PDB file of C-alpha atoms in Angstrom:
ATOM      1  CA  MET T   1      12.656  37.228 -27.811  1.00  0.00           C
ATOM      2  CA  SER T   2      11.580  34.803 -25.463  1.00  0.00           C
ATOM      3  CA  ASP T   3       8.538  32.400 -25.897  1.00  0.00           C
ATOM      4  CA  PRO T   4       5.912  32.894 -22.237  1.00  0.00           C
ATOM      5  CA  VAL T   5       4.361  30.118 -22.755  1.00  0.00           C
ATOM      6  CA  THR T   6       7.316  27.610 -22.371  1.00  0.00           C
ATOM      7  CA  LYS T   7       8.973  30.104 -20.151  1.00  0.00           C
ATOM      8  CA  ASP T   8       9.537  28.272 -16.574  1.00  0.00           C
ATOM      9  CA  ALA T   9       8.588  31.692 -14.839  1.00  0.00           C
ATOM     10  CA  ALA T  10       5.324  31.780 -16.612  1.00  0.00           C
ATOM     11  CA  GLY T  11       4.522  28.553 -16.188  1.00  0.00           C
ATOM     12  CA  ILE T  12       4.294  25.444 -18.917  1.00  0.00           C
ATOM     13  CA  ASP T  13       2.065  24.393 -22.024  1.00  0.00           C
ATOM     14  CA  PRO T  14       0.005  21.497 -20.142  1.00  0.00           C
ATOM     15  CA  ARG T  15       0.002  19.817 -22.870  1.00  0.00           C
ATOM     16  CA  GLY T  16       4.194  18.993 -22.588  1.00  0.00           C
ATOM     17  CA  PRO T  17       3.433  16.471 -19.872  1.00  0.00           C
ATOM     18  CA  ARG T  18       0.373  14.996 -21.157  1.00  0.00           C
ATOM     19  CA  PHE T  19       2.600  13.927 -24.218  1.00  0.00           C
ATOM     20  CA  ALA T  20       5.010  12.771 -22.215  1.00  0.00           C
ATOM     21  CA  ALA T  21       3.129  10.466 -19.586  1.00  0.00           C
ATOM     22  CA  GLY T  22       1.353   9.271 -23.273  1.00  0.00           C
ATOM     23  CA  ILE T  23       4.544   7.671 -23.929  1.00  0.00           C
ATOM     24  CA  THR T  24       5.536   7.015 -20.423  1.00  0.00           C
ATOM     25  CA  ALA T  25       2.242   4.982 -20.644  1.00  0.00           C
ATOM     26  CA  LEU T  26       3.105   3.461 -23.701  1.00  0.00           C
ATOM     27  CA  LEU T  27       6.288   2.335 -21.962  1.00  0.00           C
ATOM     28  CA  LEU T  28       5.511   1.112 -19.258  1.00  0.00           C
ATOM     29  CA  LEU T  29       2.870  -1.049 -20.411  1.00  0.00           C
ATOM     30  CA  VAL T  30       5.024  -2.847 -22.740  1.00  0.00           C
ATOM     31  CA  ALA T  31       7.716  -3.287 -19.333  1.00  0.00           C
ATOM     32  CA  VAL T  32       4.470  -4.818 -17.656  1.00  0.00           C
ATOM     33  CA  LEU T  33       3.482  -7.291 -20.476  1.00  0.00           C
ATOM     34  CA  LEU T  34       7.479  -8.034 -20.367  1.00  0.00           C
ATOM     35  CA  GLY T  35       7.266  -8.457 -16.526  1.00  0.00           C
ATOM     36  CA  LEU T  36       4.368 -10.811 -16.867  1.00  0.00           C
ATOM     37  CA  THR T  37       5.924 -12.790 -19.590  1.00  0.00           C
ATOM     38  CA  GLY T  38       8.609 -12.859 -17.750  1.00  0.00           C
ATOM     39  CA  LEU T  39      11.571 -13.864 -14.715  1.00  0.00           C
ATOM     40  CA  SER T  40      10.144 -10.950 -12.936  1.00  0.00           C
ATOM     41  CA  THR T  41       6.692 -13.259 -11.723  1.00  0.00           C
ATOM     42  CA  ALA T  42       7.417 -16.591  -9.956  1.00  0.00           C
ATOM     43  CA  GLY T  43      10.996 -17.857 -11.061  1.00  0.00           C
ATOM     44  CA  VAL T  44      12.974 -14.188  -9.865  1.00  0.00           C
ATOM     45  CA  ALA T  45      13.738 -15.787  -6.243  1.00  0.00           C
ATOM     46  CA  ASP T  46      15.316 -18.454  -7.839  1.00  0.00           C
ATOM     47  CA  ALA T  47      17.153 -16.394 -10.589  1.00  0.00           C
ATOM     48  CA  THR T  48      20.868 -15.442  -9.812  1.00  0.00           C
ATOM     49  CA  LEU T  49      21.212 -11.256  -9.509  1.00  0.00           C
ATOM     50  CA  ALA T  50      22.967 -11.231 -12.866  1.00  0.00           C
ATOM     51  CA  GLN T  51      19.821 -13.066 -14.202  1.00  0.00           C
ATOM     52  CA  ARG T  52      17.697 -10.669 -12.881  1.00  0.00           C
ATOM     53  CA  ALA T  53      19.393  -7.699 -13.846  1.00  0.00           C
ATOM     54  CA  LEU T  54      19.291  -8.616 -17.514  1.00  0.00           C
ATOM     55  CA  ASP T  55      16.114  -9.406 -17.572  1.00  0.00           C
ATOM     56  CA  PRO T  56      14.724  -7.577 -20.478  1.00  0.00           C
ATOM     57  CA  ALA T  57      11.515  -5.492 -18.057  1.00  0.00           C
ATOM     58  CA  PHE T  58      14.284  -4.936 -15.701  1.00  0.00           C
ATOM     59  CA  LEU T  59      16.161  -3.199 -18.505  1.00  0.00           C
ATOM     60  CA  LEU T  60      13.300  -1.097 -19.912  1.00  0.00           C
ATOM     61  CA  VAL T  61      11.903  -0.383 -16.198  1.00  0.00           C
ATOM     62  CA  LEU T  62      15.218   1.101 -15.785  1.00  0.00           C
ATOM     63  CA  ALA T  63      15.477   3.084 -18.597  1.00  0.00           C
ATOM     64  CA  ILE T  64      11.765   4.527 -17.798  1.00  0.00           C
ATOM     65  CA  ALA T  65      13.067   5.093 -13.936  1.00  0.00           C
ATOM     66  CA  LEU T  66      16.355   6.985 -15.816  1.00  0.00           C
ATOM     67  CA  LEU T  67      13.867   9.180 -18.099  1.00  0.00           C
ATOM     68  CA  PHE T  68      11.964  10.081 -14.659  1.00  0.00           C
ATOM     69  CA  LEU T  69      15.113  11.240 -13.410  1.00  0.00           C
ATOM     70  CA  TRP T  70      16.111  12.952 -16.189  1.00  0.00           C
ATOM     71  CA  GLY T  71      12.548  14.777 -15.456  1.00  0.00           C
ATOM     72  CA  VAL T  72      13.373  15.620 -11.913  1.00  0.00           C
ATOM     73  CA  LEU T  73      17.109  17.196 -12.350  1.00  0.00           C
ATOM     74  CA  SER T  74      16.805  18.699 -16.042  1.00  0.00           C
ATOM     75  CA  PRO T  75      13.190  19.033 -17.126  1.00  0.00           C
ATOM     76  CA  ARG T  76      13.792  21.697 -20.130  1.00  0.00           C
ATOM     77  CA  THR T  77      16.466  19.176 -21.479  1.00  0.00           C
ATOM     78  CA  ALA T  78      14.264  15.264 -20.675  1.00  0.00           C
ATOM     79  CA  PRO T  79      13.716  13.900 -24.435  1.00  0.00           C
ATOM     80  CA  TRP T  80       9.845  14.036 -24.575  1.00  0.00           C
ATOM     81  CA  GLY T  81      10.005  17.410 -23.239  1.00  0.00           C
ATOM     82  CA  VAL T  82      12.049  18.299 -26.555  1.00  0.00           C
ATOM     83  CA  LEU T  83      10.495  16.404 -28.735  1.00  0.00           C
ATOM     84  CA  TYR T  84       6.866  17.886 -27.939  1.00  0.00           C
ATOM     85  CA  ARG T  85       8.755  21.809 -27.818  1.00  0.00           C
ATOM     86  CA  ARG T  86      10.617  20.894 -31.004  1.00  0.00           C
ATOM     87  CA  LEU T  87       7.851  18.785 -33.162  1.00  0.00           C
ATOM     88  CA  ILE T  88       4.218  18.922 -32.038  1.00  0.00           C
ATOM     89  CA  ARG T  89       4.050  22.635 -29.900  1.00  0.00           C
ATOM     90  CA  PRO T  90       4.674  24.648 -33.163  1.00  0.00           C
ATOM     91  CA  ARG T  91       1.828  22.892 -35.014  1.00  0.00           C
ATOM     92  CA  LEU T  92      -0.804  23.620 -31.945  1.00  0.00           C
ATOM     93  CA  ALA T  93      -2.588  26.875 -30.991  1.00  0.00           C
ATOM     94  CA  PRO T  94      -1.302  28.427 -27.808  1.00  0.00           C
ATOM     95  CA  PRO T  95      -2.854  26.764 -24.357  1.00  0.00           C
ATOM     96  CA  SER T  96      -5.565  28.764 -22.593  1.00  0.00           C
ATOM     97  CA  GLU T  97      -3.596  28.482 -19.753  1.00  0.00           C
ATOM     98  CA  LEU T  98      -0.206  27.644 -18.474  1.00  0.00           C
ATOM     99  CA  GLU T  99       0.794  25.341 -15.639  1.00  0.00           C
ATOM    100  CA  ASP T 100       2.472  25.637 -12.579  1.00  0.00           C
ATOM    101  CA  PRO T 101       5.821  23.449 -13.382  1.00  0.00           C
ATOM    102  CA  ARG T 102       6.630  22.190 -10.250  1.00  0.00           C
ATOM    103  CA  PRO T 103       3.510  19.699  -9.383  1.00  0.00           C
ATOM    104  CA  PRO T 104       4.789  18.132 -12.878  1.00  0.00           C
ATOM    105  CA  ARG T 105       8.383  17.731 -11.595  1.00  0.00           C
ATOM    106  CA  PHE T 106       7.133  16.469  -8.354  1.00  0.00           C
ATOM    107  CA  ALA T 107       4.984  13.624 -10.308  1.00  0.00           C
ATOM    108  CA  GLN T 108       8.177  12.750 -12.415  1.00  0.00           C
ATOM    109  CA  GLY T 109      10.140  12.494  -9.154  1.00  0.00           C
ATOM    110  CA  VAL T 110       6.884  10.107  -8.005  1.00  0.00           C
ATOM    111  CA  GLY T 111       7.329   8.102 -10.785  1.00  0.00           C
ATOM    112  CA  LEU T 112      10.778   7.715 -10.176  1.00  0.00           C
ATOM    113  CA  PHE T 113      10.540   6.513  -6.383  1.00  0.00           C
ATOM    114  CA  VAL T 114       7.544   4.191  -7.357  1.00  0.00           C
ATOM    115  CA  THR T 115       9.434   2.508 -10.844  1.00  0.00           C
ATOM    116  CA  ALA T 116      13.086   2.304  -8.434  1.00  0.00           C
ATOM    117  CA  LEU T 117      11.493   0.791  -5.373  1.00  0.00           C
ATOM    118  CA  GLY T 118      10.196  -2.338  -8.205  1.00  0.00           C
ATOM    119  CA  LEU T 119      13.518  -2.048  -9.764  1.00  0.00           C
ATOM    120  CA  ILE T 120      15.120  -2.518  -6.140  1.00  0.00           C
ATOM    121  CA  LEU T 121      12.760  -5.194  -5.015  1.00  0.00           C
ATOM    122  CA  HIS T 122      13.283  -7.212  -8.051  1.00  0.00           C
ATOM    123  CA  LEU T 123      16.666  -7.283  -7.650  1.00  0.00           C
ATOM    124  CA  LEU T 124      16.450  -8.650  -4.832  1.00  0.00           C
ATOM    125  CA  GLY T 125      13.968 -11.258  -5.670  1.00  0.00           C
ATOM    126  CA  VAL T 126      10.933 -10.794  -4.857  1.00  0.00           C
ATOM    127  CA  PRO T 127       8.219 -11.974  -7.147  1.00  0.00           C
ATOM    128  CA  TRP T 128       5.698  -9.835  -8.868  1.00  0.00           C
ATOM    129  CA  ALA T 129       7.703  -6.309  -7.339  1.00  0.00           C
ATOM    130  CA  LEU T 130       8.865  -5.116 -10.488  1.00  0.00           C
ATOM    131  CA  PRO T 131       5.295  -5.802 -13.272  1.00  0.00           C
ATOM    132  CA  ALA T 132       4.081  -4.584  -9.846  1.00  0.00           C
ATOM    133  CA  ALA T 133       5.338  -1.304  -9.775  1.00  0.00           C
ATOM    134  CA  ALA T 134       5.179  -0.557 -13.478  1.00  0.00           C
ATOM    135  CA  ALA T 135       1.406  -1.691 -13.362  1.00  0.00           C
ATOM    136  CA  ALA T 136       1.669   1.127 -10.862  1.00  0.00           C
ATOM    137  CA  ALA T 137       3.243   3.711 -12.809  1.00  0.00           C
ATOM    138  CA  PHE T 138       1.127   2.636 -16.008  1.00  0.00           C
ATOM    139  CA  ILE T 139      -1.632   4.056 -14.098  1.00  0.00           C
ATOM    140  CA  ALA T 140      -1.167   7.230 -13.036  1.00  0.00           C
ATOM    141  CA  ALA T 141       0.405   8.266 -16.674  1.00  0.00           C
ATOM    142  CA  PHE T 142      -2.042   6.545 -18.408  1.00  0.00           C
ATOM    143  CA  LEU T 143      -4.503   8.930 -16.094  1.00  0.00           C
ATOM    144  CA  ASN T 144      -2.906  11.721 -16.709  1.00  0.00           C
ATOM    145  CA  SER T 145      -2.115  11.590 -20.860  1.00  0.00           C
ATOM    146  CA  VAL T 146      -6.342  10.334 -21.142  1.00  0.00           C
ATOM    147  CA  PHE T 147      -8.418  12.253 -18.639  1.00  0.00           C
ATOM    148  CA  ALA T 148      -5.423  15.489 -17.761  1.00  0.00           C
ATOM    149  CA  TYR T 149      -5.395  13.878 -14.187  1.00  0.00           C
ATOM    150  CA  CYS T 150      -1.938  13.964 -12.540  1.00  0.00           C
ATOM    151  CA  LEU T 151      -1.685  11.898  -9.472  1.00  0.00           C
ATOM    152  CA  GLY T 152       1.326  13.305  -8.727  1.00  0.00           C
ATOM    153  CA  CYS T 153       0.624  16.374  -9.438  1.00  0.00           C
ATOM    154  CA  GLN T 154      -2.692  16.193  -7.082  1.00  0.00           C
ATOM    155  CA  MET T 155      -0.096  14.645  -4.363  1.00  0.00           C
ATOM    156  CA  TYR T 156       2.314  17.824  -4.602  1.00  0.00           C
ATOM    157  CA  LEU T 157      -0.705  20.222  -3.989  1.00  0.00           C
ATOM    158  CA  LEU T 158      -1.875  18.018  -0.949  1.00  0.00           C
ATOM    159  CA  LEU T 159       1.609  17.879   0.663  1.00  0.00           C
ATOM    160  CA  GLN T 160       1.522  21.533  -0.169  1.00  0.00           C
ATOM    161  CA  ARG T 161      -1.826  22.538   1.409  1.00  0.00           C
ATOM    162  CA  ALA T 162      -0.053  20.318   4.611  1.00  0.00           C
ATOM    163  CA  GLY T 163       2.871  22.875   4.933  1.00  0.00           C
ATOM    164  CA  VAL T 164       5.073  19.743   3.943  1.00  0.00           C
ATOM    165  CA  LEU T 165       6.098  21.380   0.063  1.00  0.00           C
ATOM    166  CA  GLY T 166       7.386  24.632   0.176  1.00  0.00           C
ATOM    167  CA  ARG T 167       4.822  27.921  -0.216  1.00  0.00           C
ATOM    168  CA  GLU T 168       6.277  30.322  -1.525  1.00  0.00           C
ATOM    169  CA  ARG T 169       4.177  30.850  -4.739  1.00  0.00           C
ATOM    170  CA  PRO T 170       0.829  28.896  -5.289  1.00  0.00           C
ATOM    171  CA  ALA T 171       0.527  26.069  -7.103  1.00  0.00           C
ATOM    172  CA  VAL T 172      -1.957  26.977 -10.628  1.00  0.00           C
TER     173      VAL T 172
END
């Protein structure tokens, strides 16, 4: 017997993406702090490519970008979603409403784009690019986790209303 609350066709529990955003926000905050105290600021232009690639802030943001990629390609198997469904969700009451899974998935893509841009610019030696990208992603994840305001989801809905994204069914 399948659980309609976690089945994508019926919608997803909106608390799952908020839980994932909370963990992501914490990781991004650490990445921002590492970026501000390490090579990512003034010294990045003088560093070699190997030094830039081994910068702790770079490695953490790379891991976060890979988690965003996982969330885009296979949200059902992404680690934070699995953790939420197996450990947190069974201890909660059912959600009062379900959410269309497409906007949160799009938001994962936006997070991937922002962090990937920071990673690329960091490797190219652009000062402050990595902490700035991590800070931008942190703000979005923080807003989602604390205030249930998903910037990527709002972008998705705006693009859908403008006809840029598919309209096979309305987003909730």
